[in-house]
Coordinates of C-alpha atoms (C1' of nucleotides) in Angstrom, one line a residue:
Chain C
M1 CA -30.6 14.9 56.1
K2 CA -30.9 18.4 54.8
P3 CA -30.3 18.8 51.1
F4 CA -27.4 21.2 51.7
E5 CA -25.5 18.7 53.7
K6 CA -25.7 16.1 51.0
L7 CA -23.8 18.4 48.6
P8 CA -20.1 17.7 47.9
I9 CA -17.9 19.6 50.3
E10 CA -16.4 21.7 47.5
K11 CA -19.9 22.9 46.4
Q12 CA -20.9 23.6 50.0
A13 CA -17.7 25.6 50.5
R14 CA -18.4 27.6 47.3
I15 CA -21.9 28.5 48.5
V16 CA -20.8 29.4 52.1
N17 CA -17.9 31.4 50.7
A18 CA -20.1 33.4 48.4
S19 CA -22.6 34.0 51.1
I20 CA -20.0 35.2 53.6
S21 CA -18.7 37.7 51.0
E22 CA -22.2 39.0 50.2
F23 CA -23.3 39.4 53.8
A24 CA -19.9 40.9 54.7
E25 CA -20.1 43.5 51.9
R26 CA -23.8 44.5 52.3
D27 CA -26.1 44.6 55.2
Y28 CA -28.9 42.0 55.6
E29 CA -31.6 43.9 53.7
T30 CA -29.3 44.9 50.9
A31 CA -27.5 41.6 50.5
S32 CA -28.8 39.9 47.4
M33 CA -29.7 36.3 46.9
N34 CA -29.2 36.9 43.2
K35 CA -25.6 38.0 43.9
V36 CA -24.9 35.0 46.1
V37 CA -26.1 32.7 43.4
E38 CA -23.9 34.5 40.8
R39 CA -20.8 34.4 43.1
A40 CA -21.3 30.7 43.9
G41 CA -22.0 29.8 40.2
I42 CA -25.2 27.9 40.9
A43 CA -28.8 28.4 39.9
K44 CA -31.2 30.4 42.0
G45 CA -33.6 27.6 42.4
S46 CA -30.8 25.4 43.9
L47 CA -30.0 28.0 46.5
F48 CA -33.6 28.2 47.6
N49 CA -33.7 24.4 47.6
Y50 CA -30.8 24.3 50.1
F51 CA -32.0 27.3 52.1
K52 CA -35.7 28.0 52.1
T53 CA -35.4 31.7 52.8
K54 CA -32.8 34.4 52.8
S55 CA -32.9 34.6 56.6
S56 CA -32.2 30.9 57.0
L57 CA -29.1 31.3 54.9
Y58 CA -28.2 34.3 57.0
F59 CA -28.5 32.2 60.2
H60 CA -26.4 29.4 58.7
I61 CA -23.6 31.9 58.1
Y62 CA -24.1 33.7 61.3
H63 CA -23.7 30.5 63.3
L64 CA -20.5 29.7 61.4
A65 CA -19.1 33.1 62.4
L66 CA -20.3 32.8 66.0
G67 CA -18.7 29.3 66.2
E68 CA -15.4 30.7 65.1
V69 CA -15.5 33.6 67.5
K70 CA -16.4 31.3 70.4
A71 CA -13.5 29.0 69.6
Y72 CA -11.1 31.9 69.7
L73 CA -12.4 33.2 72.9
R74 CA -12.5 29.8 74.6
K75 CA -8.9 29.1 73.5
V76 CA -7.5 32.3 74.9
R77 CA -9.4 32.0 78.1
D78 CA -8.3 28.5 78.8
E79 CA -4.7 29.1 77.8
T80 CA -4.4 32.1 80.1
A81 CA -6.4 30.8 83.1
D82 CA -3.4 31.0 85.4
L83 CA -2.0 34.4 84.2
P84 CA -2.5 37.7 85.9
F85 CA -5.3 40.0 84.8
D86 CA -3.3 42.4 82.7
V87 CA -1.6 39.6 80.8
R88 CA -4.9 38.0 80.1
L89 CA -6.3 41.3 78.9
A90 CA -3.4 41.6 76.5
K91 CA -3.8 38.1 75.2
I92 CA -7.5 38.7 74.6
V93 CA -6.7 41.8 72.6
D94 CA -4.1 39.8 70.6
S95 CA -6.6 37.1 70.0
G96 CA -9.1 39.6 68.7
V97 CA -6.6 41.2 66.4
Q98 CA -5.6 37.8 65.2
F99 CA -9.2 36.8 64.5
I100 CA -9.9 39.9 62.6
T101 CA -6.8 39.5 60.5
E102 CA -7.6 35.9 59.7
H103 CA -11.3 36.3 59.2
P104 CA -12.0 39.9 58.2
R105 CA -15.3 39.0 56.5
L106 CA -16.6 37.1 59.5
A107 CA -15.5 40.0 61.7
R108 CA -17.5 42.3 59.4
I109 CA -20.6 40.2 59.7
Y110 CA -20.1 40.2 63.5
F111 CA -19.8 43.9 63.8
R112 CA -22.6 44.5 61.4
L113 CA -24.8 42.3 63.5
I114 CA -23.9 44.1 66.8
Y115 CA -24.1 47.6 65.5
S116 CA -26.8 47.6 62.9
D117 CA -30.4 46.7 63.4
D118 CA -31.6 45.1 60.2
S119 CA -30.5 41.6 60.9
P120 CA -33.5 39.2 61.5
N121 CA -34.0 38.3 65.1
R122 CA -31.5 40.9 66.0
K123 CA -32.6 41.4 69.6
K124 CA -32.5 37.7 70.4
I125 CA -29.0 37.4 68.9
V126 CA -27.7 40.5 70.6
D127 CA -29.0 39.3 73.9
E128 CA -27.3 36.0 73.4
L129 CA -24.0 37.7 72.5
Q130 CA -24.5 40.0 75.5
S131 CA -24.8 37.2 78.0
M132 CA -21.9 35.4 76.3
S133 CA -19.8 38.4 76.9
D134 CA -21.0 38.9 80.4
E135 CA -20.1 35.3 81.2
Y136 CA -16.8 35.5 79.5
L137 CA -15.5 38.8 80.7
G138 CA -17.3 38.4 84.0
G139 CA -15.4 35.2 84.6
I140 CA -12.1 36.9 83.9
I141 CA -12.9 39.8 86.2
Q142 CA -14.1 37.4 88.9
D143 CA -10.8 35.5 88.7
A144 CA -8.9 38.8 89.1
M145 CA -11.0 39.8 92.1
D146 CA -10.4 36.4 93.7
R147 CA -6.7 37.0 93.3
N148 CA -7.0 40.5 94.8
E149 CA -5.8 42.0 91.5
L150 CA -9.0 44.0 91.3
D151 CA -11.1 45.8 94.0
A152 CA -13.3 43.2 95.6
Q153 CA -16.1 45.8 95.9
L154 CA -16.3 46.3 92.2
D155 CA -19.7 46.4 90.5
K156 CA -19.0 43.4 88.3
S157 CA -21.6 44.0 85.7
Q158 CA -20.5 47.6 85.3
S159 CA -16.9 46.5 85.0
V160 CA -17.8 44.0 82.3
F161 CA -19.6 46.8 80.5
F162 CA -16.6 49.0 80.5
L163 CA -14.3 46.2 79.5
D164 CA -16.6 45.2 76.7
A165 CA -17.0 48.8 75.5
V166 CA -13.3 49.5 75.2
L167 CA -12.3 46.1 73.8
T168 CA -15.1 46.0 71.2
R169 CA -14.6 49.5 70.1
F170 CA -10.8 49.0 69.8
L171 CA -11.4 45.9 67.7
K172 CA -14.0 47.6 65.6
D173 CA -11.7 50.5 64.8
Y174 CA -8.8 48.1 64.2
H175 CA -11.0 46.1 61.8
E176 CA -12.0 49.3 60.0
A177 CA -8.4 50.4 59.7
L178 CA -7.5 46.9 58.3
E179 CA -10.1 47.3 55.6
L180 CA -8.5 50.5 54.6
G181 CA -5.0 49.0 54.7
D182 CA -4.3 51.5 57.5
Q183 CA -3.8 49.1 60.4
D184 CA -0.2 50.3 60.8
R185 CA -1.4 53.3 62.7
F186 CA -2.3 50.9 65.5
D187 CA 0.8 50.2 67.6
R188 CA -0.6 47.0 69.1
E189 CA 1.7 47.0 72.1
Q190 CA 1.1 50.6 72.9
W191 CA -2.7 50.0 72.9
V192 CA -2.4 46.9 75.0
I193 CA -0.4 48.8 77.6
G194 CA -2.9 51.7 77.5
I195 CA -5.9 49.5 77.9
T196 CA -4.5 47.5 80.8
K197 CA -3.3 50.7 82.5
L198 CA -6.7 52.3 82.1
F199 CA -8.4 49.4 83.9
S200 CA -5.8 48.9 86.6
K201 CA -5.0 52.6 87.4
G202 CA -7.4 54.9 85.5
L203 CA -6.1 58.0 83.9
S204 CA -4.8 59.8 86.9
Chain Y
M1 CA -33.7 80.6 47.0
K2 CA -34.1 76.9 47.0
P3 CA -37.7 75.7 46.4
F4 CA -37.9 73.9 49.7
E5 CA -37.2 77.1 51.6
K6 CA -40.0 78.9 49.9
L7 CA -42.5 76.4 51.3
P8 CA -44.7 77.4 54.2
I9 CA -43.0 76.5 57.5
E10 CA -45.8 74.1 58.4
K11 CA -45.2 72.1 55.2
Q12 CA -41.4 72.2 55.6
A13 CA -41.9 70.8 59.1
R14 CA -44.2 68.0 57.9
I15 CA -41.6 66.9 55.3
V16 CA -38.7 67.2 57.7
N17 CA -40.6 65.3 60.3
A18 CA -41.6 62.5 57.9
S19 CA -38.0 62.2 56.7
I20 CA -36.6 62.0 60.3
S21 CA -39.1 59.3 61.1
E22 CA -38.2 57.3 58.0
F23 CA -34.5 57.6 58.3
A24 CA -34.7 56.8 62.0
E25 CA -36.7 53.7 61.4
R26 CA -34.8 52.3 58.5
D27 CA -31.2 52.6 57.4
Y28 CA -30.3 54.7 54.4
E29 CA -30.6 52.1 51.7
T30 CA -33.9 50.7 53.1
A31 CA -35.5 54.1 53.8
S32 CA -38.0 54.8 51.1
M33 CA -38.8 58.1 49.3
N34 CA -42.2 56.6 48.7
K35 CA -42.8 56.3 52.4
V36 CA -41.5 59.7 53.1
V37 CA -44.0 61.1 50.6
E38 CA -46.8 59.1 52.1
R39 CA -46.0 60.2 55.6
A40 CA -45.7 63.8 54.6
G41 CA -48.9 63.8 52.6
I42 CA -47.4 65.2 49.4
A43 CA -46.8 64.0 45.9
K44 CA -43.7 62.2 45.0
G45 CA -42.8 64.7 42.3
S46 CA -42.9 67.5 44.8
L47 CA -40.4 65.8 47.1
F48 CA -38.0 65.4 44.2
N49 CA -38.6 69.0 43.3
Y50 CA -37.5 70.1 46.8
F51 CA -34.6 67.5 47.0
K52 CA -33.1 66.3 43.7
T53 CA -32.0 63.0 45.2
K54 CA -32.5 60.7 48.2
S55 CA -29.0 61.5 49.4
S56 CA -29.5 65.2 49.3
L57 CA -32.6 64.8 51.5
Y58 CA -30.5 62.6 53.8
F59 CA -27.9 65.3 54.1
H60 CA -30.4 67.9 54.9
I61 CA -31.7 65.7 57.8
Y62 CA -28.2 64.7 58.9
H63 CA -27.1 68.3 59.2
L64 CA -30.2 69.1 61.2
A65 CA -29.3 66.3 63.6
L66 CA -25.7 67.2 63.7
G67 CA -26.5 70.8 64.5
E68 CA -28.7 69.8 67.4
V69 CA -25.9 67.5 68.8
K70 CA -23.3 70.2 68.5
A71 CA -25.5 72.7 70.3
Y72 CA -25.9 70.3 73.2
L73 CA -22.2 69.6 73.4
R74 CA -21.2 73.2 73.2
K75 CA -23.7 74.2 75.8
V76 CA -22.5 71.6 78.4
R77 CA -18.8 72.3 77.7
D78 CA -19.2 76.1 78.2
E79 CA -21.4 75.7 81.2
T80 CA -18.9 73.4 82.9
A81 CA -15.6 75.1 81.9
D82 CA -14.6 75.8 85.5
L83 CA -15.7 72.6 87.1
P84 CA -13.5 69.6 88.0
F85 CA -13.1 66.7 85.6
D86 CA -15.4 64.2 87.2
V87 CA -18.2 66.8 87.5
R88 CA -17.8 67.7 83.8
L89 CA -17.9 64.1 82.9
A90 CA -21.1 63.6 84.8
K91 CA -22.7 66.6 83.1
I92 CA -21.7 65.3 79.7
V93 CA -23.4 62.1 80.4
D94 CA -26.5 63.9 81.7
S95 CA -26.5 66.0 78.6
G96 CA -26.3 63.0 76.4
V97 CA -29.1 61.3 78.2
Q98 CA -31.2 64.4 77.9
F99 CA -30.6 64.7 74.2
I100 CA -31.6 61.1 73.6
T101 CA -34.7 61.6 75.7
E102 CA -35.7 64.7 73.9
H103 CA -34.7 63.7 70.4
P104 CA -34.8 59.9 70.2
R105 CA -35.2 59.8 66.4
L106 CA -32.2 62.1 65.8
A107 CA -30.2 60.0 68.2
R108 CA -31.2 57.0 66.2
I109 CA -30.0 58.6 63.0
Y110 CA -26.8 59.6 64.7
F111 CA -26.0 56.1 66.0
R112 CA -27.0 54.6 62.7
L113 CA -24.6 56.8 60.9
I114 CA -21.7 56.0 63.3
Y115 CA -22.2 52.3 63.4
S116 CA -23.5 51.3 60.0
D117 CA -21.8 51.8 56.7
D118 CA -24.5 52.4 54.2
S119 CA -24.9 56.1 54.6
P120 CA -23.6 58.1 51.6
N121 CA -20.3 59.7 52.2
R122 CA -20.0 57.7 55.4
K123 CA -16.3 57.9 55.7
K124 CA -16.1 61.7 55.3
I125 CA -18.9 62.2 57.8
V126 CA -17.4 59.8 60.4
D127 CA -14.0 61.4 60.0
E128 CA -15.7 64.8 60.6
L129 CA -17.4 63.4 63.7
Q130 CA -14.2 61.8 64.9
S131 CA -12.2 65.0 64.8
M132 CA -15.1 66.8 66.5
S133 CA -15.0 64.3 69.3
D134 CA -11.2 64.5 69.5
E135 CA -11.3 68.2 69.8
Y136 CA -14.2 68.1 72.3
L137 CA -13.1 65.4 74.6
G138 CA -9.4 66.3 74.0
G139 CA -10.1 69.8 75.3
I140 CA -11.7 68.5 78.4
I141 CA -8.9 66.1 79.1
Q142 CA -6.3 68.8 78.4
D143 CA -8.1 71.1 80.9
A144 CA -8.0 68.3 83.5
M145 CA -4.3 67.7 82.8
D146 CA -3.6 71.4 83.2
R147 CA -5.3 71.4 86.6
N148 CA -3.3 68.3 87.6
E149 CA -6.5 66.3 87.9
L150 CA -5.1 63.8 85.4
D151 CA -1.6 62.4 84.8
A152 CA 0.4 64.9 82.7
Q153 CA 2.1 62.0 81.0
L154 CA -1.1 60.6 79.5
D155 CA -1.3 59.7 75.9
K156 CA -4.0 62.2 75.1
S157 CA -5.4 60.7 71.9
Q158 CA -5.6 57.3 73.6
S159 CA -7.4 58.8 76.6
V160 CA -9.9 60.4 74.2
F161 CA -10.4 57.1 72.6
F162 CA -11.3 55.4 75.9
L163 CA -13.5 58.2 77.0
D164 CA -15.3 58.2 73.6
A165 CA -15.7 54.4 73.6
V166 CA -17.3 54.3 77.0
L167 CA -19.5 57.3 76.7
T168 CA -20.7 56.5 73.2
R169 CA -21.4 52.9 74.2
F170 CA -23.2 53.9 77.3
L171 CA -25.4 56.3 75.4
K172 CA -26.1 53.8 72.7
D173 CA -27.2 51.2 75.2
Y174 CA -29.3 53.8 77.0
H175 CA -30.9 54.8 73.7
E176 CA -31.7 51.2 72.9
A177 CA -33.2 50.6 76.3
L178 CA -35.3 53.7 75.9
E179 CA -36.7 52.4 72.7
L180 CA -37.8 49.3 74.5
G181 CA -39.2 51.3 77.4
D182 CA -36.5 49.7 79.5
Q183 CA -34.5 52.7 80.5
D184 CA -35.3 52.2 84.2
R185 CA -32.6 49.6 84.4
F186 CA -30.1 52.4 84.0
D187 CA -29.6 54.0 87.4
R188 CA -28.1 57.2 86.0
E189 CA -26.3 58.2 89.1
Q190 CA -24.8 54.8 89.6
W191 CA -23.4 54.8 86.1
V192 CA -22.0 58.4 86.3
I193 CA -20.2 57.4 89.5
G194 CA -18.9 54.2 87.9
I195 CA -17.7 56.0 84.8
T196 CA -15.9 58.8 86.6
K197 CA -14.3 56.3 89.0
L198 CA -13.1 54.1 86.1
F199 CA -11.3 57.1 84.5
S200 CA -9.9 58.5 87.8
K201 CA -8.9 55.3 89.5
G202 CA -9.3 52.3 87.3
L203 CA -10.9 49.1 88.5
S204 CA -8.4 48.2 91.2
Chain M
dA1 C1' -60.3 89.1 34.1
dC2 C1' -56.7 87.3 31.7
dG3 C1' -52.2 85.2 30.6
dT4 C1' -48.1 83.5 32.2
dA5 C1' -45.0 81.5 35.2
dA6 C1' -44.3 78.5 39.1
dT7 C1' -45.8 74.6 41.6
dT8 C1' -47.9 70.2 42.3
dT9 C1' -49.3 65.8 40.8
dG10 C1' -49.2 60.7 40.0
dA11 C1' -48.8 57.6 36.2
dC12 C1' -44.9 55.7 34.4
dC13 C1' -39.9 53.9 33.6
dG14 C1' -36.1 50.7 34.0
dG15 C1' -34.2 47.9 37.2
dG16 C1' -33.7 45.0 41.3
dT17 C1' -35.8 42.1 45.0
dG18 C1' -37.1 37.4 47.4
dG19 C1' -39.3 33.6 46.1
dT20 C1' -41.7 29.9 42.8
dC21 C1' -42.2 26.0 39.8
dA22 C1' -42.7 23.3 35.5
dA23 C1' -39.5 21.4 32.8
dA24 C1' -34.8 19.5 32.1
dT25 C1' -31.1 16.9 33.8
dT26 C1' -28.8 13.6 36.7
dA27 C1' -28.6 9.8 40.0
dA28 C1' -30.4 5.5 41.9
dA29 C1' -32.9 1.2 41.8
dC30 C1' -34.1 -2.8 39.6
Chain Q
dG1 C1' -31.7 -0.7 29.8
dT2 C1' -35.6 1.2 31.8
dT3 C1' -38.2 3.4 35.2
dT4 C1' -38.4 6.2 39.0
dA5 C1' -36.8 9.5 42.2
dA6 C1' -33.9 13.4 43.4
dT7 C1' -31.7 17.4 42.0
dT8 C1' -30.8 21.4 39.1
dT9 C1' -32.3 25.0 36.3
dG10 C1' -33.7 29.8 34.9
dA11 C1' -37.8 32.1 33.2
dC12 C1' -41.2 34.1 35.6
dC13 C1' -44.1 36.5 39.4
dA14 C1' -45.7 40.3 42.2
dC15 C1' -43.7 43.9 44.5
dC16 C1' -40.9 47.8 45.5
dC17 C1' -37.3 51.1 44.4
dG18 C1' -35.4 56.0 43.0
dG19 C1' -36.3 59.1 39.7
dT20 C1' -38.9 61.5 35.5
dC21 C1' -42.1 64.4 33.2
dA22 C1' -46.2 65.9 30.7
dA23 C1' -50.3 67.5 32.2
dA24 C1' -53.2 69.7 35.8
dT25 C1' -53.5 73.1 39.3
dT26 C1' -52.3 77.2 41.7
dA27 C1' -50.3 81.9 42.2
dC28 C1' -49.1 86.1 40.5
dG29 C1' -48.5 90.4 37.7
dT30 C1' -51.0 93.5 35.1

DNA sequence: ACGTAATTTGACCGGGTGGTCAAATTAAAC
DNA sequence: GTTTAATTTGACCACCCGGTCAAATTACGT
């Protein structure tokens, strides 16, 4: 049993919480183990006893974040399995907005990972996320094609790309606005309508 | 006259080149003035004589990059002013690909600036880039609406957002593939067709 | 050729980094 | 209660950072 897991839950939580804050506020290289220790109220030696290196602590936090994201995605996919494409799309956007609202720090870590390049093992992780997204959005597009809601001749991987590009960018901007307390400029409904319309009918 | 401008062009070029490489390879916080000095083959004191601070050197480089980007964008806009929407879109993509191919390091600095948050004055710069993009893509969409190539009832700012999201994401992925020597997996023509089709007809 | 001003240099500064480890503290075993 | 094992601690290490500045070098006016 790893030393960290033997700790009382309350202490584990304090450390995880401190780490999330630190990795959310600064990028990987700039995030400081000294500051984590300070935030968590433990000694430096202890932290390095629980996690041998900075990058192993980062992975612990990253996997927590990824687990949360996956849970959200799975939930919305399963709950909407029988609904039409546009409704599913809307629910996915809603789910993303909800995740960001409830876990802004995890969202920050997630976006940082995707968009920056200083996280350790970045390429491996991004590939992993990419194939996750391919499978997830690909499945939803396939469902829609099977139901003749989308053109059966579609280039599926390209469609996934477009969907991913628009959804991710929307959520990133929403998240950024949230951090500035400016999220009111996003009329959620208006955006959901716009996004579904773009993918169903284009701009013409 | 600023000291840096008095330098022989060759020396200026060496310093600029070293700085571009350093800021392309590492993000702002991690980029090292010591390494710039080393790459450029000058003494540390000299560099700080030319640029009082790290951030002022960064701005010098950033403005160079931005100037190049703007020149490319202006060129393609003016050259395609009379062409239909889909052709313009294709040319813009081409131009972006060309820029990335010819200036991969500047492209890296540009993407880093957009997607990371440790550059000094990041918010101001991103706002500036945002309104540049709004004006640029907004103009192109407006032209297309005036010619009845796009729906006159379109929410323009939303359409700009979608266009920007897809184009930027495509170019970012292309750039990343280029750095891995993997750009052959992008069939440029296939992507240009896919993108224009998405925006003209959607996925159905 | 000389004196002065401008430029260049790199040792040096305070501060922060990830990581270590002997010593102190706490928990467990008997 | 005593001994042993596990955990916690923070001073300490080597290294790197952005930035400074007195001294050395170069350039220039006369």
